[in-house]
Structure formats: C-alpha cells, structure tokens
Amino acid sequence: MSCAVLGIDLPIIQAPMAGTATPALAAAVSNAGGLGSISIAAVQAEAGRQMIRETRAGTRKPFNINVFCHRPSVADPAGEQAWLTHLQPYFAEFGVPAPDSIRDIYCSFQNDEGQLEVLLEERPPIVSFHLGLPSQARIDALKKAGIILLASATTLEEGLLAQEAGIDIIVAQGIEAGGHRGVFDPQRGDQGIGTLALVRVLVKHLSRPVIAAGGIMDGAGIAAAMSLGACAAQLGTAFILCPESAANDTYRRMLSSQRAQVTQVTTVISGRPARGIVNRFMAEVGAPGHPEVPGFGIAYDAGKQLIAAAAKAGNAEFAAHWAGQGAALARAMPAAELLDLLWREYLEARA
Ligand SMILES: Cc1cc2nc3c(=O)[nH]c(=O)nc-3n(C[C@H](O)[C@H](O)[C@H](O)COP(=O)(O)O)c2cc1C
C-alpha cells in the first residue's frame, strides 16, 4: 500500500527525535524529498509553536510534528524520594546535591490543551503520535483540520487500535529502534517484537499503510523494509550525526565510537523504556535491585538533572545517548547528502 497521502518524493522519513531533531534538520530532509520531523513533546506549547513555524519557514514541502500521548504520570512522593535516595551517590560524585523533589516535565497530548490549540492553529501537514493515542475527539479535531495522522505501534493490538481510531498510516516500531519504545502501556509489559516480524504482521493484518522503523540505517535496510510491504522507512539514529541535529559533541563521539555497538533498553533514565548506548547511568543506576522507577517525565526530571551535573563535571557516562541497534552504521554528513546517498543505495539494493 502506498503512502502517497504524505506527498513526499522519496519513501524516507527522518524520525522525530525530541531534543535531537531540529527544525533545520527536518526542513533539510523535506527539501531533499523525504519527510522531515520534529517532536514538540519536550517543550511547552508556545515553544512548540515556534519550532513548527521555524520548520515551515525552512521548507515548502510536507513535514511532520510529533507529540507524546503517554498516560500522564501520577505523583508518588514516597516513591520519588526513594528514587532520589538511590540517585544521591551519583549526584554526590559530581559535587551537587540530589534535588529535593521532582515533577513531570513532559507534556502529554492526552491532556495538554496548549498543544491541541497550537496544532489546530498552526496546522502542520502531518502529525504523529508516540507512546499511545490521544482521545477520539482530539484525533477527529486534527483530521477535521486536514492533518494527516501517523502513530507508532509496537504490537498488532496497538496497530489495530490506531487503525480503528482513524490514524492514516501506522509506524511499526521494532525493538531495534533507538529512543523511546512506543508501547501504549508499559505496565502490561513489552513484547519486544523485531521490525521484520512486526512490519510483516501489520502489513498483513491492517488495511492502512505501514511505515517501518527500527534498525534501518542505509538504503539496503530501506529496500528490505519495503520488500516486506512497508510504504516507507523511518530512520532516527541514521540522522543523529547530521550537522543539522542538536546532538552535542559527546553524543556524536559516542555514536562514532565502538561504544555504539552496545545498546540496551532501559527505563531508569526517563521512566519509560528507551534504547540507547549503554553507559554507567544504565548499568549502575539500573543494576538489579534498584527501587521502582518513578513515572515517565518524573524520572526524567531527575535523570536530566543528573545528566546536566555529569556533563558539567566532564563525565559522559550519565547521558541519554539514545540510539538503535544499527548505531554502528551511523554516518556523519549533511542531511541532504544522506538522503541522496540513502536513495542511491536503495536503488542499488533493488536492482
Ligand atoms: C535520539 C532519538 C530520539 C527519539 N525521539 C522520538 C520522539 O520524540 N518521538 C518519536 O515518535 N520517536 C522518537 N524516537 C524513535 C523514532 O521515531 C524511531 O522509532 C526510531 O528512531 C527508529 O529506530 P532507529 O533509531 O534504529 O532508526 C527517537 C529515536 C531516537 C534515536
């Protein structure tokens, strides 16, 4: 099934990456014929509006705006204190006290009124949902505004829910993927289905087109995903080393080193499962026996403060270096050049 509804020339989507994908990156990808994406999940609604406007100013082609749709976390002061006590020695290592309290620092499009208003007013051509779905009323409102909708799914059950809700194209996110797992309800567990199996299952069981995501790093990977019936491939990790991304030098160095060969899914950094390059944060804070991790956004409040303290002390081991299983294949070049290369490799693989 085709994804012509996206209005792009090449079946290549640069994944939304909160904190890493910039308006400049998204615009460069869209201008080169792919679909550029940014996430406004980690910023307040008005800052999101500015990011949408910046992206629009950079391209006349379609682009995608991503929001998170997780169930908003519920505060649990006792649990949060236990978590802060667990993190205290690491803060001490960097000479700063652990915070007294932490709070949810992420917006969820399930209940954020500002994000809804901004999306309806700015009307980006495409909006994508990650970590769940918003209410039917919100989906209907965006569709009525003429916005094409995408949603991540990690299982057939999630894909069916998205399809029934009227999502136009389903993003099959395999366990190989870098960044946060799109699982709707992590409390129910994570099947960890790989991209190959998930794409095929969704293509066979859904009536909507499917985009493949997870571990795709080059044209051969895109061709493989499309052989399975995907209408396009969504690549995140492959774009982190582009000069247009917001990745800092440490992240770039880590992704370009042998360390990129070892990635793992962890919940201890943000409070939700996410895949990144293994470091001390994952290995030590996440060692068996740790206290229960606070909810998404709340744990990330502490995580980001620890990351900032470590960075200030010149320590690269406490960081959220999100990356997929194909990380060792990441290449550094401008986004337009990468798009061109991916397309040439794709044609070669197909020939
Ligand atoms: C650094 C990073 C940040 C990410 N942030 C988001 C995000 O904000 N929203 C989203 O829908 N997906 C996000 N993802 C997941 C991607 O949409 C996609 O599923 C994933 O990048 C595909 O796997 P790959 O990294 O192996 O290409 C992120 C991925 C990475 C690597």
Coordinates of C-alpha atoms and ligand atoms in Angstrom, one line a residue:
M1 CA 0.0 0.0 0.0
S2 CA 1.3 3.4 -0.8
C3 CA 1.9 6.4 1.4
A4 CA 1.1 8.9 -1.4
V5 CA -1.0 10.8 1.1
L6 CA 2.2 12.1 2.7
G7 CA 3.1 13.9 -0.5
I8 CA 6.8 13.1 -0.5
D9 CA 9.1 12.1 -3.3
L10 CA 11.2 9.5 -1.5
P11 CA 9.9 6.8 0.9
I12 CA 12.3 8.0 3.6
I13 CA 11.2 9.6 6.9
Q14 CA 13.6 11.2 9.3
A15 CA 12.2 10.2 12.7
P16 CA 11.0 12.9 15.1
M17 CA 13.6 12.9 17.9
A18 CA 12.7 15.1 20.9
G19 CA 15.8 17.1 21.9
T20 CA 17.8 15.9 18.8
A21 CA 15.9 16.6 15.6
T22 CA 15.8 20.3 14.9
P23 CA 13.6 22.4 12.5
A24 CA 16.8 22.8 10.4
L25 CA 17.2 19.0 10.2
A26 CA 13.6 18.4 9.4
A27 CA 13.5 21.2 6.7
A28 CA 16.7 19.9 5.1
V29 CA 15.2 16.4 4.9
S30 CA 11.9 17.6 3.5
N31 CA 13.7 19.8 1.0
A32 CA 15.7 16.8 -0.2
G33 CA 12.4 14.8 -0.9
G34 CA 12.0 12.9 2.3
L35 CA 9.7 13.6 5.3
G36 CA 11.4 15.7 8.0
S37 CA 10.0 15.5 11.5
I38 CA 10.4 17.3 14.8
S39 CA 8.9 16.5 18.2
I40 CA 7.4 19.2 20.4
A41 CA 6.9 16.8 23.3
A42 CA 9.8 18.1 25.4
V43 CA 8.8 21.8 25.2
Q44 CA 5.9 23.9 26.3
A45 CA 3.2 24.5 23.7
E46 CA 4.3 28.1 22.7
A47 CA 7.9 26.9 22.2
G48 CA 6.4 24.1 20.1
R49 CA 4.6 26.7 18.0
Q50 CA 7.9 28.5 17.3
M51 CA 9.5 25.2 16.3
I52 CA 6.7 24.5 13.9
R53 CA 7.0 28.0 12.4
E54 CA 10.7 27.6 12.1
T55 CA 10.3 24.3 10.2
R56 CA 7.7 25.8 7.9
A57 CA 10.0 28.8 7.2
G58 CA 12.6 26.3 6.1
T59 CA 10.6 24.2 3.6
R60 CA 7.6 24.4 1.3
K61 CA 7.4 20.6 1.4
P62 CA 5.4 18.4 3.9
F63 CA 6.8 18.0 7.4
N64 CA 5.7 16.1 10.5
I65 CA 5.1 17.3 14.0
N66 CA 5.3 14.7 16.8
V67 CA 3.6 14.7 20.2
F68 CA 3.8 12.1 23.0
C69 CA 0.5 10.5 24.1
H70 CA 1.5 8.7 27.2
R71 CA -0.9 8.4 30.1
P72 CA 0.2 11.3 32.3
S73 CA 2.2 10.2 35.3
V74 CA 0.8 10.3 38.8
A75 CA 2.9 11.8 41.5
D76 CA 4.1 9.4 44.3
P77 CA 6.1 11.4 46.8
A78 CA 7.3 8.4 48.8
G79 CA 8.4 6.5 45.7
E80 CA 10.1 9.6 44.3
Q81 CA 12.0 10.1 47.5
A82 CA 13.2 6.5 47.4
W83 CA 14.4 7.1 43.8
L84 CA 16.2 10.3 44.7
T85 CA 17.9 8.5 47.6
H86 CA 19.0 5.8 45.0
L87 CA 20.5 8.6 42.8
Q88 CA 22.0 10.6 45.6
P89 CA 25.5 9.0 45.4
Y90 CA 25.8 9.8 41.7
F91 CA 24.8 13.4 42.3
A92 CA 27.4 13.4 45.1
E93 CA 30.0 12.1 42.7
F94 CA 29.5 15.3 40.7
G95 CA 29.5 17.6 43.7
V96 CA 25.9 18.6 43.7
P97 CA 23.0 17.6 46.0
A98 CA 20.2 15.5 44.6
P99 CA 17.0 17.6 44.0
D100 CA 14.6 17.8 46.9
S101 CA 11.6 16.8 44.7
I102 CA 10.9 16.0 41.1
R103 CA 7.9 16.6 38.9
D104 CA 6.5 15.6 35.5
I105 CA 8.4 17.6 32.9
Y106 CA 6.8 16.2 29.8
C107 CA 3.6 17.3 28.1
S108 CA 1.2 14.5 27.1
F109 CA -1.1 15.3 24.2
Q110 CA -3.7 13.2 26.0
N111 CA -4.5 16.2 28.2
D112 CA -2.3 19.2 27.1
E113 CA -4.7 21.9 25.9
G114 CA -2.0 24.2 24.7
Q115 CA -0.5 21.6 22.3
L116 CA -4.0 21.0 20.9
E117 CA -4.6 24.7 20.3
V118 CA -1.1 25.1 18.7
L119 CA -1.6 22.1 16.4
L120 CA -5.1 23.3 15.3
E121 CA -3.9 26.8 14.7
E122 CA -0.6 26.0 13.0
R123 CA -2.0 23.1 11.0
P124 CA 1.2 21.2 10.2
P125 CA 0.6 18.9 7.2
I126 CA 1.3 15.8 9.2
V127 CA 1.1 15.0 13.0
S128 CA 2.5 11.8 14.6
F129 CA 1.7 10.2 17.9
H130 CA 4.2 8.3 20.1
L131 CA 3.7 6.3 23.3
G132 CA -0.1 5.9 22.8
L133 CA -3.1 7.6 21.3
P134 CA -5.0 10.7 22.3
S135 CA -8.8 10.8 22.7
Q136 CA -11.0 10.2 19.7
A137 CA -12.2 13.8 20.0
R138 CA -8.6 15.1 19.6
I139 CA -8.0 12.7 16.7
D140 CA -11.2 13.9 15.0
A141 CA -10.3 17.5 15.5
L142 CA -6.9 17.2 13.9
K143 CA -8.4 15.2 11.0
K144 CA -11.1 17.8 10.5
A145 CA -8.3 20.4 10.2
G146 CA -7.0 18.4 7.3
I147 CA -3.9 17.0 9.1
I148 CA -2.6 13.5 8.1
L149 CA -2.0 11.4 11.2
L150 CA 0.6 8.8 12.0
A151 CA 1.0 6.7 15.1
S152 CA 3.7 4.4 16.4
A153 CA 2.7 0.8 17.2
T154 CA 4.8 -2.0 18.7
T155 CA 2.3 -4.8 18.5
L156 CA -0.6 -5.8 16.3
E157 CA -3.0 -4.9 19.1
E158 CA -1.7 -1.3 19.1
G159 CA -1.8 -1.2 15.3
L160 CA -5.4 -2.2 15.3
L161 CA -6.3 0.4 17.9
A162 CA -4.6 3.1 15.8
Q163 CA -6.4 1.9 12.7
E164 CA -9.8 1.9 14.4
A165 CA -9.2 5.4 15.7
G166 CA -8.7 6.6 12.1
I167 CA -4.9 7.0 12.0
D168 CA -3.9 7.3 8.4
I169 CA -0.5 5.4 8.5
I170 CA 0.8 3.2 11.2
V171 CA 4.5 3.3 12.1
A172 CA 5.7 -0.2 13.0
Q173 CA 8.4 0.4 15.6
G174 CA 10.5 -2.7 16.2
I175 CA 12.6 -3.4 19.3
E176 CA 15.7 -2.5 17.4
A177 CA 14.7 1.2 17.4
G178 CA 16.6 3.9 19.2
G179 CA 14.8 6.2 21.6
H180 CA 11.6 5.5 23.5
R181 CA 9.6 2.4 22.8
G182 CA 6.1 3.4 21.6
V183 CA 4.4 0.8 23.8
F184 CA 1.0 2.2 24.8
D185 CA 1.0 0.7 28.3
P186 CA 4.4 -0.4 29.6
Q187 CA 2.8 -1.7 32.8
R188 CA 1.4 -4.5 30.7
G189 CA 4.9 -5.5 29.6
D190 CA 6.7 -5.2 26.3
Q191 CA 6.6 -8.0 23.7
G192 CA 9.8 -6.6 22.1
I193 CA 8.9 -7.6 18.6
G194 CA 11.5 -7.0 15.9
T195 CA 11.0 -4.7 13.0
L196 CA 11.0 -7.6 10.4
A197 CA 8.2 -9.6 12.1
L198 CA 6.2 -6.5 13.2
V199 CA 6.1 -4.9 9.8
R200 CA 5.0 -8.1 8.1
V201 CA 2.3 -8.8 10.8
L202 CA 0.9 -5.2 10.5
V203 CA 1.1 -5.2 6.7
K204 CA -0.9 -8.5 6.6
H205 CA -3.5 -7.6 9.3
L206 CA -4.1 -3.9 8.8
S207 CA -5.9 -2.1 5.9
R208 CA -3.8 1.1 6.4
P209 CA -0.3 1.6 5.0
V210 CA 2.6 0.7 7.3
I211 CA 6.0 2.6 7.8
A212 CA 8.9 0.5 9.1
A213 CA 11.0 1.9 12.0
G214 CA 13.9 0.4 14.0
G215 CA 17.4 -0.5 13.0
I216 CA 17.2 0.8 9.4
M217 CA 20.4 2.7 8.7
D218 CA 21.0 2.6 4.9
G219 CA 19.4 2.0 1.5
A220 CA 19.7 -1.8 1.8
G221 CA 17.7 -1.6 5.0
I222 CA 15.1 0.7 3.4
A223 CA 14.8 -1.8 0.5
A224 CA 14.4 -4.7 2.9
A225 CA 11.6 -2.9 4.8
M226 CA 9.8 -2.1 1.6
S227 CA 10.1 -5.7 0.4
L228 CA 8.2 -6.6 3.5
G229 CA 5.4 -4.3 2.4
A230 CA 6.2 -1.1 4.2
C231 CA 5.3 2.0 2.2
A232 CA 8.3 3.9 3.7
A233 CA 11.1 3.6 6.3
Q234 CA 11.5 5.9 9.3
L235 CA 15.1 6.3 10.4
G236 CA 16.2 8.1 13.6
T237 CA 19.7 7.0 14.6
A238 CA 20.9 7.4 11.0
F239 CA 20.3 11.2 11.2
I240 CA 21.9 11.9 14.6
L241 CA 25.3 12.6 13.1
C242 CA 24.0 15.1 10.6
P243 CA 25.4 18.6 11.4
E244 CA 21.8 19.9 11.5
S245 CA 20.9 17.7 14.5
A246 CA 21.1 19.1 18.1
A247 CA 23.3 16.2 19.3
N248 CA 26.3 17.6 21.3
D249 CA 29.9 16.6 20.8
T250 CA 29.9 13.9 23.4
Y251 CA 26.8 12.2 21.8
R252 CA 28.5 12.4 18.4
R253 CA 31.7 11.0 19.7
M254 CA 29.9 8.1 21.5
L255 CA 27.9 7.3 18.4
S256 CA 31.0 7.3 16.2
S257 CA 33.0 5.0 18.6
Q258 CA 32.9 1.3 19.4
R259 CA 30.5 2.1 22.2
A260 CA 27.8 2.3 19.6
Q261 CA 28.0 -1.5 19.2
V262 CA 26.2 -2.0 22.5
T263 CA 22.8 -0.6 23.0
Q264 CA 20.1 -1.6 25.5
V265 CA 16.5 -0.7 26.5
T266 CA 16.4 1.0 29.9
T267 CA 13.7 2.7 32.0
V268 CA 15.9 4.3 34.6
I269 CA 16.7 7.4 32.6
S270 CA 13.2 8.7 31.8
G271 CA 10.8 6.3 33.5
R272 CA 9.8 4.6 30.2
P273 CA 11.6 2.0 28.2
A274 CA 14.0 3.6 25.7
R275 CA 17.0 2.2 23.8
G276 CA 20.4 3.9 24.0
I277 CA 24.2 3.3 24.1
V278 CA 25.0 1.5 27.3
N279 CA 26.7 3.8 29.9
R280 CA 27.1 4.0 33.7
F281 CA 23.6 5.5 34.1
M282 CA 22.0 2.4 32.6
A283 CA 24.4 -0.2 34.0
E284 CA 24.8 1.1 37.6
V285 CA 21.6 3.0 38.3
G286 CA 19.7 0.3 36.5
A287 CA 21.6 -2.6 38.2
P288 CA 19.2 -5.3 39.5
G289 CA 17.6 -4.4 42.9
H290 CA 17.0 -0.7 42.2
P291 CA 13.9 0.9 43.6
E292 CA 10.8 1.3 41.5
V293 CA 11.4 3.9 38.8
P294 CA 9.0 6.9 39.0
G295 CA 6.6 7.6 36.1
F296 CA 7.7 9.0 32.7
G297 CA 8.6 12.6 32.9
I298 CA 9.0 12.5 36.7
A299 CA 12.0 10.1 36.5
Y300 CA 13.3 12.2 33.5
D301 CA 13.3 15.3 35.7
A302 CA 15.8 13.6 38.0
G303 CA 17.6 12.0 35.0
K304 CA 18.1 15.2 33.2
Q305 CA 19.4 16.9 36.3
L306 CA 21.9 14.1 36.8
I307 CA 22.9 14.3 33.2
A308 CA 23.5 18.0 33.4
A309 CA 25.5 17.6 36.6
A310 CA 27.7 14.9 35.0
A311 CA 28.1 16.9 31.8
K312 CA 29.2 20.0 33.8
A313 CA 31.8 17.7 35.5
G314 CA 33.0 16.5 32.1
N315 CA 31.6 13.0 32.6
A316 CA 30.0 11.4 29.5
E317 CA 28.7 8.3 31.4
F318 CA 25.5 9.8 32.6
A319 CA 23.7 10.7 29.4
A320 CA 20.7 9.8 27.3
H321 CA 22.6 8.7 24.2
W322 CA 19.5 7.2 22.5
A323 CA 20.4 5.0 19.6
G324 CA 19.1 1.9 17.8
Q325 CA 20.7 -1.4 17.3
G326 CA 22.1 -0.3 13.9
A327 CA 24.1 2.5 15.6
A328 CA 27.5 1.2 14.4
L329 CA 26.3 2.1 10.9
A330 CA 25.7 5.8 11.6
R331 CA 27.4 8.2 9.2
A332 CA 28.2 11.9 9.6
M333 CA 27.1 14.1 6.7
P334 CA 24.6 16.8 5.9
A335 CA 21.0 15.6 5.8
A336 CA 20.6 16.4 2.1
E337 CA 23.7 14.3 1.2
L338 CA 22.5 11.5 3.4
L339 CA 19.1 11.5 1.7
D340 CA 20.8 11.3 -1.7
L341 CA 23.1 8.5 -0.5
L342 CA 20.2 6.5 1.0
W343 CA 18.3 6.8 -2.2
R344 CA 21.2 5.7 -4.4
E345 CA 21.8 2.7 -2.0
Y346 CA 18.1 1.9 -2.1
L347 CA 18.1 1.8 -5.9
E348 CA 21.3 -0.3 -5.9
A349 CA 19.7 -2.8 -3.5
R350 CA 16.6 -3.0 -5.6
A351 CA 18.5 -3.5 -8.8
Ligands
LIG1 C1 17.5 10.2 19.7 C2 16.1 9.6 19.4 C3 15.0 10.3 19.9 C4 13.8 9.9 19.6 N1 12.7 10.6 19.9 C5 11.5 10.3 19.4 C6 10.4 11.2 19.6 O1 10.5 12.3 20.2 N2 9.2 10.8 19.1 C7 9.0 9.7 18.4 O2 7.9 9.4 17.9 N3 10.0 8.8 18.2 C8 11.2 9.1 18.7 N4 12.3 8.2 18.5 C9 12.0 6.9 17.9 C10 12.0 7.1 16.4 O3 10.7 7.6 16.0 C11 12.1 5.7 15.6 O4 11.2 4.8 16.1 C12 13.5 5.2 15.8 O5 14.5 6.1 15.6 C13 13.7 4.1 14.7 O6 14.9 3.4 15.0 P1 16.4 3.8 14.6 O7 16.8 4.8 15.6 O8 17.1 2.5 14.7 O9 16.3 4.3 13.2 C14 13.6 8.7 18.8 C15 14.7 8.0 18.4 C16 16.0 8.4 18.7 C17 17.2 7.7 18.2

